[in-house]
Coordinates of C-alpha atoms in Angstrom, one line a residue:
X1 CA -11.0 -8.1 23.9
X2 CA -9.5 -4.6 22.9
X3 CA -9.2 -3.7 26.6
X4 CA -7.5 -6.8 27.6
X5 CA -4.9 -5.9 24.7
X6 CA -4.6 -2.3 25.9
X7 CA -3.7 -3.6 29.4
X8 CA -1.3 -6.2 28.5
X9 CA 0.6 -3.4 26.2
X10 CA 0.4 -1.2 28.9
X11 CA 2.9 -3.7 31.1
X12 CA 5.6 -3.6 27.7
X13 CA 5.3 0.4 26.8
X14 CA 7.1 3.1 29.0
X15 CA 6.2 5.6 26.6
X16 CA 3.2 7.2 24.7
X17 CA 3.5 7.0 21.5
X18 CA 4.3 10.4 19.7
X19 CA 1.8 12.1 17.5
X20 CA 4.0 14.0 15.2
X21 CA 0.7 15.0 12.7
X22 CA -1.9 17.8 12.8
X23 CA -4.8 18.7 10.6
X24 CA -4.1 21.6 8.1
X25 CA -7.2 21.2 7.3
X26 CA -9.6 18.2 5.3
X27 CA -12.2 18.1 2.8
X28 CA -15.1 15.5 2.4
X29 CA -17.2 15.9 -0.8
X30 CA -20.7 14.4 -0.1
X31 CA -22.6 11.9 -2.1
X32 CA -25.4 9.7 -2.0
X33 CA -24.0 6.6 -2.4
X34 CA -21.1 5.0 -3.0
X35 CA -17.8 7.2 -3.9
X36 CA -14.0 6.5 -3.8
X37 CA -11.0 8.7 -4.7
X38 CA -8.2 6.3 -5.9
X39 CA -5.4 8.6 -6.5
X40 CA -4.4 12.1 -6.8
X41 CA -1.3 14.4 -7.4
X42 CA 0.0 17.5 -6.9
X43 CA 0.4 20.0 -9.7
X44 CA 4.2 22.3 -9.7
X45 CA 1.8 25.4 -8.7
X46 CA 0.8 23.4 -4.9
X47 CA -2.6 22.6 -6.5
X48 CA -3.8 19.1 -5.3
X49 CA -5.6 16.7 -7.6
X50 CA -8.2 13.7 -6.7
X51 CA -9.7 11.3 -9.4
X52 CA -12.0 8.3 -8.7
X53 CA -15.8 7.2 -9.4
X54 CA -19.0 8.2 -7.7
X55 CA -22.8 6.8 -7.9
X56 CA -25.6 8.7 -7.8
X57 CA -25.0 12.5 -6.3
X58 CA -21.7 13.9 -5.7
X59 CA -21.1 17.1 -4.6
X60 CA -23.1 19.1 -7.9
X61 CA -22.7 15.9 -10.0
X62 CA -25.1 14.1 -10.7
X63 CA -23.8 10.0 -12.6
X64 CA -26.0 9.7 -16.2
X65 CA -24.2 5.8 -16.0
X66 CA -24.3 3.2 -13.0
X67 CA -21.2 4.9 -12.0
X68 CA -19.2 7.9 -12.8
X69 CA -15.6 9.1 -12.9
X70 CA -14.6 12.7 -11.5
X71 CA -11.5 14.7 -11.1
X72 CA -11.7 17.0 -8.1
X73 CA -9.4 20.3 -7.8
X74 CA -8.6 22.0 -4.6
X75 CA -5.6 24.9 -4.1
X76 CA -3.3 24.1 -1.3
X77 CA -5.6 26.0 1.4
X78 CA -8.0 23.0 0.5
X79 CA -10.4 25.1 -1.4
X80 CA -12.1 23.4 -3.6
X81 CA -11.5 24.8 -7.3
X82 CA -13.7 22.8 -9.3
X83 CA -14.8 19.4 -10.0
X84 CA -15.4 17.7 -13.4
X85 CA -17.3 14.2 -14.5
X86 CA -16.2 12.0 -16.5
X87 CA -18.7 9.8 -17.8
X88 CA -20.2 7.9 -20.4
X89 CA -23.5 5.4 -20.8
X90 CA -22.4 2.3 -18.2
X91 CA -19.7 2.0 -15.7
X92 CA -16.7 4.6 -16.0
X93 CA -13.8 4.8 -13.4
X94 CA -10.4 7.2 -13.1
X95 CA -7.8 5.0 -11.2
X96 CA -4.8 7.0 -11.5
X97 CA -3.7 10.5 -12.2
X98 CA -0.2 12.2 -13.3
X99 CA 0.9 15.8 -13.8
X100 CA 3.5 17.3 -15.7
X101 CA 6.0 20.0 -15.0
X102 CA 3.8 22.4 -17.8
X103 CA 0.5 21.2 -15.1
X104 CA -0.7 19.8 -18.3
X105 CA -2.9 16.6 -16.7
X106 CA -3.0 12.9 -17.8
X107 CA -5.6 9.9 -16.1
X108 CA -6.3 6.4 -16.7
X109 CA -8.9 4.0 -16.0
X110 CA -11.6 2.1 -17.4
X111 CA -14.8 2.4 -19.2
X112 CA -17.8 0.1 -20.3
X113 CA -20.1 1.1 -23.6
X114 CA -19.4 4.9 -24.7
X115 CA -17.6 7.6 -22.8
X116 CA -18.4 11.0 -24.0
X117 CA -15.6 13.9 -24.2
X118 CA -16.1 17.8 -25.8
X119 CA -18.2 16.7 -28.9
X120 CA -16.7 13.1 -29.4
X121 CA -16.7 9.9 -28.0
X122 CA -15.4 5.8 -27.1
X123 CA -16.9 3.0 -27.9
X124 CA -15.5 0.0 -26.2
X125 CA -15.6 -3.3 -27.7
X126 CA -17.3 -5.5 -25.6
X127 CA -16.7 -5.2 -21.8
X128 CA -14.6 -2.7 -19.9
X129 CA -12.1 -0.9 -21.9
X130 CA -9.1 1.2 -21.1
X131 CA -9.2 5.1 -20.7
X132 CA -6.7 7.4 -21.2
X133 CA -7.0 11.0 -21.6
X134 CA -5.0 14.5 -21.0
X135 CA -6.8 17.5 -19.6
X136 CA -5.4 20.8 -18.8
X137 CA -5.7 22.7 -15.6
X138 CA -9.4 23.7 -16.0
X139 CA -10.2 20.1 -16.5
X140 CA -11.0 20.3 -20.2
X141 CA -10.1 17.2 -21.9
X142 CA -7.5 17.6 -24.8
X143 CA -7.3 14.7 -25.9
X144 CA -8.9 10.6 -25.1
X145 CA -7.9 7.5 -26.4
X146 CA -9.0 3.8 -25.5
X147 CA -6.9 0.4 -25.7
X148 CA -9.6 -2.2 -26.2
X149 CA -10.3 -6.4 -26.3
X150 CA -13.4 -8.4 -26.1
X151 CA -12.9 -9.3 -22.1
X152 CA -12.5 -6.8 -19.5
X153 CA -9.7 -4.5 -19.4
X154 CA -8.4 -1.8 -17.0
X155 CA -5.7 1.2 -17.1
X156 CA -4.6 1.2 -13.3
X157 CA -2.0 3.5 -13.0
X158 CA 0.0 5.7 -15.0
X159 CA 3.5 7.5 -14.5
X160 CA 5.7 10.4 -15.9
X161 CA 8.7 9.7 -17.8
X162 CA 11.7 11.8 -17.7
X163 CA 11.4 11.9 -21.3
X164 CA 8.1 13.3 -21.5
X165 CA 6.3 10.3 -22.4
X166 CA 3.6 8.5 -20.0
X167 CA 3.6 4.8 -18.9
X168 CA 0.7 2.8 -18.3
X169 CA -0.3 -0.4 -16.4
X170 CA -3.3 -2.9 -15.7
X171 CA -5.2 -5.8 -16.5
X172 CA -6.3 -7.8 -20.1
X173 CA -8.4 -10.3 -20.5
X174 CA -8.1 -12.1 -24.4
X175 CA -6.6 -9.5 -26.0
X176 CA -5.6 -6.0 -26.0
X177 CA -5.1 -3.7 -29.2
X178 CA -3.6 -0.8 -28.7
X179 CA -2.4 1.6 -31.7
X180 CA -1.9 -0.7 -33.9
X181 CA 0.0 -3.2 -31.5
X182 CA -2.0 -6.3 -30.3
X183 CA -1.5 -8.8 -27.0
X184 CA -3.0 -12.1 -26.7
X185 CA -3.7 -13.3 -23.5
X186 CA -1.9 -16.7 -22.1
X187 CA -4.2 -17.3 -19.4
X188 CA -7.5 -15.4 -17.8
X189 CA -5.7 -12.2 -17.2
X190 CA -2.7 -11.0 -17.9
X191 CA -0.8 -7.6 -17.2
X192 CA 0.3 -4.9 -20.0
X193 CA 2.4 -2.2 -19.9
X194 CA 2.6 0.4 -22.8
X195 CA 3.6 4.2 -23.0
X196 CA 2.1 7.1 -24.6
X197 CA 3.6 10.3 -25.6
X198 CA 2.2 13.8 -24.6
X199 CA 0.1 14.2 -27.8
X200 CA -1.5 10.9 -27.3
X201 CA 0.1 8.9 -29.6
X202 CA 1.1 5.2 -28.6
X203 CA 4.8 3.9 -28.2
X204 CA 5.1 0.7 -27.3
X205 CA 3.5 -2.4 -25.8
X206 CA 4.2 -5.1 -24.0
X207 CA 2.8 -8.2 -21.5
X208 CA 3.7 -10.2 -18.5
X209 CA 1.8 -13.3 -18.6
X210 CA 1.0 -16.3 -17.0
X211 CA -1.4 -19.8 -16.8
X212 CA -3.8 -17.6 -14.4
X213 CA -4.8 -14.3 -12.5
X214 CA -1.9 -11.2 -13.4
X215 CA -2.6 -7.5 -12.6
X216 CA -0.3 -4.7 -13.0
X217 CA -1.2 -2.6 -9.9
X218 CA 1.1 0.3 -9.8
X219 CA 3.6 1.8 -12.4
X220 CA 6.6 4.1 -11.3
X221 CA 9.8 5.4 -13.3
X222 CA 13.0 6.6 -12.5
X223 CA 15.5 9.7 -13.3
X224 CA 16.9 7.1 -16.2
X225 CA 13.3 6.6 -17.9
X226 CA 13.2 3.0 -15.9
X227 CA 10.1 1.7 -15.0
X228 CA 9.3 -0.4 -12.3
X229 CA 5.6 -2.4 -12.1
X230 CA 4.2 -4.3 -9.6
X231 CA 1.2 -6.4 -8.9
X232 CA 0.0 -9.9 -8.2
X233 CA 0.1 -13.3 -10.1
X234 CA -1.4 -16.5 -9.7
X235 CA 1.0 -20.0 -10.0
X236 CA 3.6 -18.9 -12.8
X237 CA 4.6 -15.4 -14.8
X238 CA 6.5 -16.2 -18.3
X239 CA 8.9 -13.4 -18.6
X240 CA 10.8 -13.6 -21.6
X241 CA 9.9 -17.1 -22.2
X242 CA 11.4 -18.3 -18.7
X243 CA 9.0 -19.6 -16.2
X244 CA 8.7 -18.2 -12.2
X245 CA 7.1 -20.4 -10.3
X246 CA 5.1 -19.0 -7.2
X247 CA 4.7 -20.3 -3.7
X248 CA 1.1 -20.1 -3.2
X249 CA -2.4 -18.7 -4.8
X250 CA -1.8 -15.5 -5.4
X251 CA 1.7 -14.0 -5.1
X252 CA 3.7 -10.8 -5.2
X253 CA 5.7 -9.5 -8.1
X254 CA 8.1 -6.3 -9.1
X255 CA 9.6 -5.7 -12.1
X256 CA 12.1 -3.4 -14.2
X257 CA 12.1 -2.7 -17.6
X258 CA 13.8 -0.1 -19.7
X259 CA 12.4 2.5 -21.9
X260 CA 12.6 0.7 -24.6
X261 CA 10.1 -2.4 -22.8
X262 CA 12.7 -4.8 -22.2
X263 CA 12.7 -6.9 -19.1
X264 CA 15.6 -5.8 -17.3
X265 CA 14.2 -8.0 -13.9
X266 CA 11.9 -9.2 -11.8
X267 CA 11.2 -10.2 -8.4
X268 CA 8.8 -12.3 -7.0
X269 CA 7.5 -12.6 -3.1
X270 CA 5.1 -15.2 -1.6
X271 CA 3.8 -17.5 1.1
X272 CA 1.1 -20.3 1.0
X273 CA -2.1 -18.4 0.8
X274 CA -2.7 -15.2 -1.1
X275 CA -1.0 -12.2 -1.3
X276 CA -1.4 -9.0 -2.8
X277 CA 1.2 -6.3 -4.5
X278 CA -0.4 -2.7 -3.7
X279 CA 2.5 -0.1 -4.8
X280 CA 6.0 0.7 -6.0
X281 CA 7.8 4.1 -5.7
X282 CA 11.3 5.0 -6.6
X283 CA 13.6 7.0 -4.3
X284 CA 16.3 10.1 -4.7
X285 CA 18.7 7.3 -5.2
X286 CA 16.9 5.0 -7.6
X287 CA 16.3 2.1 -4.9
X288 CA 12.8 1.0 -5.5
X289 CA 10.3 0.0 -2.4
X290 CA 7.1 -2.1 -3.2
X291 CA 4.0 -2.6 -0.6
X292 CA 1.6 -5.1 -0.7
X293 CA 0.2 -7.7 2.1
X294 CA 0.1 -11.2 2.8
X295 CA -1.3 -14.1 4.5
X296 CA 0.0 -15.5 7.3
X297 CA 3.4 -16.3 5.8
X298 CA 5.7 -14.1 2.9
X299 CA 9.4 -15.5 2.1
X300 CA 10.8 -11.7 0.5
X301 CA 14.2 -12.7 -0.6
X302 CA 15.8 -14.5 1.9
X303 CA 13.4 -12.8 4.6
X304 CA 10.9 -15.3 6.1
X305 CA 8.1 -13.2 7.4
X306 CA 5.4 -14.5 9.7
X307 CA 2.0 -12.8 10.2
X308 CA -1.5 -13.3 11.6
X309 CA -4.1 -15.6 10.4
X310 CA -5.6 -12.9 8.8
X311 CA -3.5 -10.7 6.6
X312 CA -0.6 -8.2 7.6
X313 CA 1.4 -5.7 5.8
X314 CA 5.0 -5.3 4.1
X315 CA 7.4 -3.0 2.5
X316 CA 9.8 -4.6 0.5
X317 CA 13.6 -2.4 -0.3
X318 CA 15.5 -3.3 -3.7
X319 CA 18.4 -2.0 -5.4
X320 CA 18.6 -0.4 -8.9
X321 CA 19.8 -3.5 -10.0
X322 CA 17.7 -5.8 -8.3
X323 CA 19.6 -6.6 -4.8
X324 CA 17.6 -7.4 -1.7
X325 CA 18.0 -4.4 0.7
X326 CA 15.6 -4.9 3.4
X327 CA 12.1 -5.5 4.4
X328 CA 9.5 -4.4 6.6
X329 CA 6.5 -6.0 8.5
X330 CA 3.3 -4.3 9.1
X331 CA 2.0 -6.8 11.4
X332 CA -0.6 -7.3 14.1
X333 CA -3.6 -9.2 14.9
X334 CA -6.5 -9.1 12.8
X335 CA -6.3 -7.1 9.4
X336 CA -3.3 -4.8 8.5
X337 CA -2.6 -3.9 4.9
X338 CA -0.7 -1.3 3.0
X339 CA -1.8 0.4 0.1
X340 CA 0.7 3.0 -0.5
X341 CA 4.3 4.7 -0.2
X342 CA 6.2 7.9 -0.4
X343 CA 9.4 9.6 0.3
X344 CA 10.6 12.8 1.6
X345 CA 13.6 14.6 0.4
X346 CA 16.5 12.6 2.8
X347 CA 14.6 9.8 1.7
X348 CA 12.6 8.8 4.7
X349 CA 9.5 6.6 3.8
X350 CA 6.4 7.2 5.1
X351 CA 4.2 4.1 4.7
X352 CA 0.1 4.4 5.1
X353 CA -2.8 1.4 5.4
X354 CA -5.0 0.2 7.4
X355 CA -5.1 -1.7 10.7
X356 CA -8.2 -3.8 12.3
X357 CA -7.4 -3.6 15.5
X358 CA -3.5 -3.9 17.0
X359 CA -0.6 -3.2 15.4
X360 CA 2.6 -3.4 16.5
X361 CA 5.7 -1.3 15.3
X362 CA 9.0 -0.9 16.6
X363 CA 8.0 -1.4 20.1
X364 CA 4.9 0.8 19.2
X365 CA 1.2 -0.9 19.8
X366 CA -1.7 1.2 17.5
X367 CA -5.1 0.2 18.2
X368 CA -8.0 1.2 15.8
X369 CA -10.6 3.2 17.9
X370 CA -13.5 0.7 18.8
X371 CA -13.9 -2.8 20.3
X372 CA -16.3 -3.9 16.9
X373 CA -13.2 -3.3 15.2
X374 CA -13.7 -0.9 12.2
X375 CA -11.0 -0.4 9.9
X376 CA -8.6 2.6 10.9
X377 CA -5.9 4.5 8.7
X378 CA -2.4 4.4 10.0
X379 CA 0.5 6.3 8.9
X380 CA 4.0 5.4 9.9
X381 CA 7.6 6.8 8.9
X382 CA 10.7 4.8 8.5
X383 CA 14.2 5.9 8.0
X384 CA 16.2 5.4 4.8
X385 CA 17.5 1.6 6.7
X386 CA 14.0 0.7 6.8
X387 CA 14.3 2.1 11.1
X388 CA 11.1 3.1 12.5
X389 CA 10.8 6.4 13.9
X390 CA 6.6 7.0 14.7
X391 CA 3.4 6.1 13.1
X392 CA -0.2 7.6 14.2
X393 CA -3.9 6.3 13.9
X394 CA -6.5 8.2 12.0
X395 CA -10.5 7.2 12.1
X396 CA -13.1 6.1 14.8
X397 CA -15.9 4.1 14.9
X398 CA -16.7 3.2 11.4
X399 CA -14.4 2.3 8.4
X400 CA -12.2 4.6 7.2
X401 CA -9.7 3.9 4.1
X402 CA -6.5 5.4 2.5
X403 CA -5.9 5.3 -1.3
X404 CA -3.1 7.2 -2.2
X405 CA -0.5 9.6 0.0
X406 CA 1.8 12.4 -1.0
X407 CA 4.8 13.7 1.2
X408 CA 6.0 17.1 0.2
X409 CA 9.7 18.0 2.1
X410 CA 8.8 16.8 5.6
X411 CA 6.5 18.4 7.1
X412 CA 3.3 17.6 4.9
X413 CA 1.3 14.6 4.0
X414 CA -1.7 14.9 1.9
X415 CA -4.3 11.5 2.4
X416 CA -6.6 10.7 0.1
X417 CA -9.8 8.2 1.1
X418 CA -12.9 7.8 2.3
X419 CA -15.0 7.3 5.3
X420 CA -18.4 6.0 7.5
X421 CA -20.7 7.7 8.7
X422 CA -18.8 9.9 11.8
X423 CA -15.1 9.8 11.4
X424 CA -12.6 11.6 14.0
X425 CA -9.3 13.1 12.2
X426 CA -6.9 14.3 15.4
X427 CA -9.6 17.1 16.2
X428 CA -11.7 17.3 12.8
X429 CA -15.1 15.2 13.0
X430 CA -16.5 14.1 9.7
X431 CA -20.0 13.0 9.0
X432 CA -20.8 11.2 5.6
X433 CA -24.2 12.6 3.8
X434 CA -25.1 8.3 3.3
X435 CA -23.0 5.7 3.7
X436 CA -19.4 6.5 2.3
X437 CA -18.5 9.7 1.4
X438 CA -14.6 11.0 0.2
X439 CA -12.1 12.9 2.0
X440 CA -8.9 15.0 0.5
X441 CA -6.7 16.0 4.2
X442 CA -3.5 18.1 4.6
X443 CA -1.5 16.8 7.6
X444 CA 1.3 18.8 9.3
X445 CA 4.3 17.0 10.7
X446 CA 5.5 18.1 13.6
X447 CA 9.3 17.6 13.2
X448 CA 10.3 18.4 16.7
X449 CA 8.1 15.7 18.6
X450 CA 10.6 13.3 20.6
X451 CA 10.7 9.4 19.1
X452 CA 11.9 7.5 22.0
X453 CA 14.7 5.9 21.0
X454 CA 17.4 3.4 22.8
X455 CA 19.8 5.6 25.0
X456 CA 23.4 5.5 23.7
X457 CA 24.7 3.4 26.2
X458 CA 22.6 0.5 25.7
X459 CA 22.9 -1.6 22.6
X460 CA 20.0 -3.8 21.0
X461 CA 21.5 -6.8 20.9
X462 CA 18.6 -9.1 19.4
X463 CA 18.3 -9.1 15.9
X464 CA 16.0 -10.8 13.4
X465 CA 13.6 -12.3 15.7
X466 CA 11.5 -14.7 14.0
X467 CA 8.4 -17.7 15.3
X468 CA 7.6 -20.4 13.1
X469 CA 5.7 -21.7 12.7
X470 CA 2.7 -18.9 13.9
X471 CA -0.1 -20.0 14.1
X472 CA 0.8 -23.1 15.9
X473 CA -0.9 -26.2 17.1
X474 CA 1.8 -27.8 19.8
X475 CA 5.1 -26.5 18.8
X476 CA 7.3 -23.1 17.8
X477 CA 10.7 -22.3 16.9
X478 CA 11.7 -19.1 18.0
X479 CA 14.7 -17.8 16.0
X480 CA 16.9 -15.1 17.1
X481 CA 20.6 -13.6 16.4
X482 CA 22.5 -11.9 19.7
X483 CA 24.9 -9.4 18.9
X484 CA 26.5 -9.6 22.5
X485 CA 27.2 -12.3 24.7
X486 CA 24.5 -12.4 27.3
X487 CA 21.7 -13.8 29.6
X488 CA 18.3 -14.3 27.8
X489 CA 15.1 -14.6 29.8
X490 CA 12.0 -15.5 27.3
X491 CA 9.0 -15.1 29.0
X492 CA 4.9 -15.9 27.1
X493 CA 2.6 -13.7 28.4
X494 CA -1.5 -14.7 28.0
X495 CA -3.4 -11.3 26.6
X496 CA -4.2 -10.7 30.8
X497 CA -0.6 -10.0 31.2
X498 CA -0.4 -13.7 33.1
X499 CA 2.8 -15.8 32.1
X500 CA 2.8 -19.4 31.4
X501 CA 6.5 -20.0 30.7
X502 CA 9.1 -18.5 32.0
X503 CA 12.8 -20.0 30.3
X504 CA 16.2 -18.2 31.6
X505 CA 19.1 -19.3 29.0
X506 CA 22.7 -18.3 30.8
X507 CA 26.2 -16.9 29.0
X508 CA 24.0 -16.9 25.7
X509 CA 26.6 -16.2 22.8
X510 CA 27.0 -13.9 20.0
X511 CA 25.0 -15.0 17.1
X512 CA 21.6 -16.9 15.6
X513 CA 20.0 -19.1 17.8
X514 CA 16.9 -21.0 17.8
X515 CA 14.9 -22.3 20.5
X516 CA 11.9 -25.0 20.5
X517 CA 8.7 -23.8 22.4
X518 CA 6.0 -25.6 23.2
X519 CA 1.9 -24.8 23.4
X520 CA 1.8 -22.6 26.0
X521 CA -1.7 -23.3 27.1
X522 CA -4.4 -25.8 26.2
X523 CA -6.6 -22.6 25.2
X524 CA -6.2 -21.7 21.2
X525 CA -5.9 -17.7 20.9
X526 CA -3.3 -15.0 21.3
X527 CA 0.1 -15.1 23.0
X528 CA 3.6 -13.0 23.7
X529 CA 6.8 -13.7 23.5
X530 CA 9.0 -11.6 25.2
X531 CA 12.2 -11.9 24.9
X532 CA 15.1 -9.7 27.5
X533 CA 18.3 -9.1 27.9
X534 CA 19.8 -6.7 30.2
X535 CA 20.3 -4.5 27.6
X536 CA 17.2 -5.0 25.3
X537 CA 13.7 -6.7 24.9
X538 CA 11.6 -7.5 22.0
X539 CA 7.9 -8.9 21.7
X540 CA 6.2 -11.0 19.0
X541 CA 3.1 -12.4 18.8
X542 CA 2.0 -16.3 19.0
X543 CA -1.0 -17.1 17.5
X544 CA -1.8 -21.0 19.2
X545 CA -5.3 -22.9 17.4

């Protein structure tokens, strides 16, 4: 199947794709088990910082629980410097890390029974309780504290404040007490959001609730002491006593609220089955971009975007104020998600995730590196617009993940995940001591390599080209805008490269038009729709059961 797609995309592409980034260098730490880095940072000095969980071995760690957190150090030659554990009795896991201008260092996660620190310790109070704790740069812990309940609660993520202070976001289950302040769950799990100061010493707290399933994934601020959240929700969210009604299982949500906790807005993105709310990051000019993935179908504003049958990914741009900017699709034909987001200095966004086996962007087909399709880690930059410019595949013939990425100027990324048994990065070849073991990579970009672009004579006159719906069982609607008048010729390729229909509209004019298409063959499974012009042409896939 992979080399019939390869030869079908060889007949659309008159280019190879650039490959703008090369290995500064990468470091796996071994285990014997299971491990996973879920975020990291970089301190002002250029030291880089990884924190996660482990079982079993881990470099010289050894867990005394059924699994263990760590914070791992390296300098920016990718030494490593040192790495610490942080553990307790049970299950203990660091999900996100923050560091201050002073490199003072602040984490949050989770922890079940006792975690032990210096000579003290927590005690959660029934199942998994939050952790939050400051360490300096040698990774001695200056401080812990805990925000409990009698379900299971989580710290995901955590953020800097202008201010000094630190924001925090996750999961509650029943209720949540937190330094003095106490939240009562409305429905199986609901999301808080509270903020700390550097001593330790809790500010605030507050909930977004609903009848279900709400998680606060990720947690960022801005230069006004804003903070933005986003996440997932099941059916409804109560937000300030209003109701917002979701469009399917699970669904996507972002949110701003000021310093102070209050609600300033929120946004919510969703199709019929579930999807899922990964990250949110804040740019130079206080526009806010949120990632996630979805289902087949996402309406994002007034955006109808159609996917796979399995799940694609998204990146979503608002406005300080909440206005729809734009939004991107991450799409191709298995499994494509997106799990994280960053920005240079011009603003330029550089997306990663992970693709299954073909994804299309900008005219651009990326192919993970096996026909038993593993799962490959992609990273792909984007203009302030939301314009592509290149993306690249990392991985072979196992799995290989991405958990958290960091752009510094633009000529560096730094990838934090794991991988399988042999992995391939560009020219670096990774084997895992057992099953999955952790990486930490510095990436060079090379700024010079050509993106092939339209030549300045030529205009692309198709705009927002859309098929619903996709999958289909007899009948599509292909949408499309023309920005010139002009012939279109709409051809459906088979994944051979053979066509089945062939439809050549004259004197089209300038713009949306829509166009009824029917089952191209009676064989369910993957089709193209090309559509020309003389001065452009644009592909999207039909999915046909």
């Amino acid at each position: 199947m992979k080399t019939l797609f390869l030869l079908f995309f060889c007949f659309l592409s008159v280019y190879t794709i650039a490959q703008p980034l090369s290995t500064a260098w990468i470091a796996p730490i071994p285990g014997s088990l299971y491990e996973q880095n879920n975020s990291m940072a970089q301190a002002p000095c250029g030291d880089v910082y990884t924190v996660g969980f482990f079982q079993g071995t881990f470099g010289s760690l050894t867990s005394v629980g059924s699994e263990d957190g760590f914070i791992a150090k390296y300098n920016d030659q990718g030494q490593l410097q040192w790495i610490k554990q942080l553990a307790g009795t049970s299950s203990d896991r660091v999900n996100g890390i923050v560091i201050a201008n002073d490199n003072e260092i602040y984490i949050v996660g989770e922890f079940r029974d006792k975690f032990y620190y210096n000579n003290d310790s927590l005690v959660s109070q029934n199942q998994l309780d939050v952790l939050i704790a400051k360490l300096d740069s040698s990774g001695t812990i200056q401080w812990a504290s805990s925000a409990n309940g009698w379900g299971y609660e989580s710290g995901n993520d955590i953020a800097l404040m202008p201010n000094g202070n630190l924001v925090i976001t996750g999961y509650y289950e029943n209720n949540l007490d937190f330094g003095g302040s106490s939240l009562l769950a409305n429905g199986l799990r609901d999301i808080f959001i509270a903020t700390i100061d550097p001593q330790g010493n809790p500010q605030w707290l507050k909930t977004l609730s609903g009848p279900a399933f709400e998680e606060g994934k990720s947690i960022a601020t801005d230069s006004s002491n804003n903070i933005y959240i986003a996440g997932s929700f099941r059916d409804f969210l109560y937000p300030n006593g209003n109701t917002v009604a979701g469009e399917g299982s699970y669904d996507v949500y972002l949110a701003k609220y000021d310093q102070t906790g209050q609600l300033l807005w929120i946004k919510t993105m969703g199709g019929p089955a579930a999807d899922e709310g990964t990250y949110v990051k804040v740019d130079h000019h206080q526009n806010v971009v949120v990632t996630g993935w979805y289902d087949r179908y996402i309406q994002v504003d007034t955006v109808l975007l159609s996917g796979s049958k399995e799940e694609d990914g998204f990146a979503a741009k608002f406005a300080p104020n909440g206005d729809f900017l734009w939004v991107i699709p991450l799409a191709g034909t298995f499994d494509e998600r997106t799990y994280g987001v960053d920005f240079d200095a011009d603003d330029n966004l550089y997306i990663m995730g992970t693709l299954d086996s073909l994804l299309i962007l900008g005219g651009d087909s990326l192919n993970n590196r096996h026909l038993n399709r593993p799962t490959d880690i992609f990273i792909a930059k984007y203009d302030e617009a939301g314009n592509y410019k290149w993306a690249q595949t990392l991985g072979h013939y196992y799995n290989d993940f991405c958990y958290d990425l960091l752009v510094k100027d633009a000529t560096t990324i730094y990838l934090a995940g794991s991988f399988q048994d042999t992995s391939i990065f560009i020219t670096d070849t990774l084997i895992s001591q057992n099953d999955y073991d952790v990486f930490l990579a510095k990436f060079d970009i090379d700024t010079t390599v050509a993106i092939p672009k339209i030549p300045a004579n030529v205009t692309n006159d198709i705009q927002q080209l859309l098929l619903y719906p996709n999958p289909s069982h007899q009948q599509s609607t292909l949408y499309y805008t023309l920005t010139q008048t002009t012939d279109v010729n709409i051809l459906i390729y088979d994944l051979l490269g053979s066509v089945h229909q062939t439809i050549l509209l004259k004197n089209q004019p300038i713009g949306p038009h829509q166009l009824k298409l029917n089952r191209p063959s009676r064989e369910a499974g993957v089709y193209f729709v090309q559509i020309k012009t003389n001065r452009s042409s644009k592909v999207i896939e039909l999915l046909v059961d």
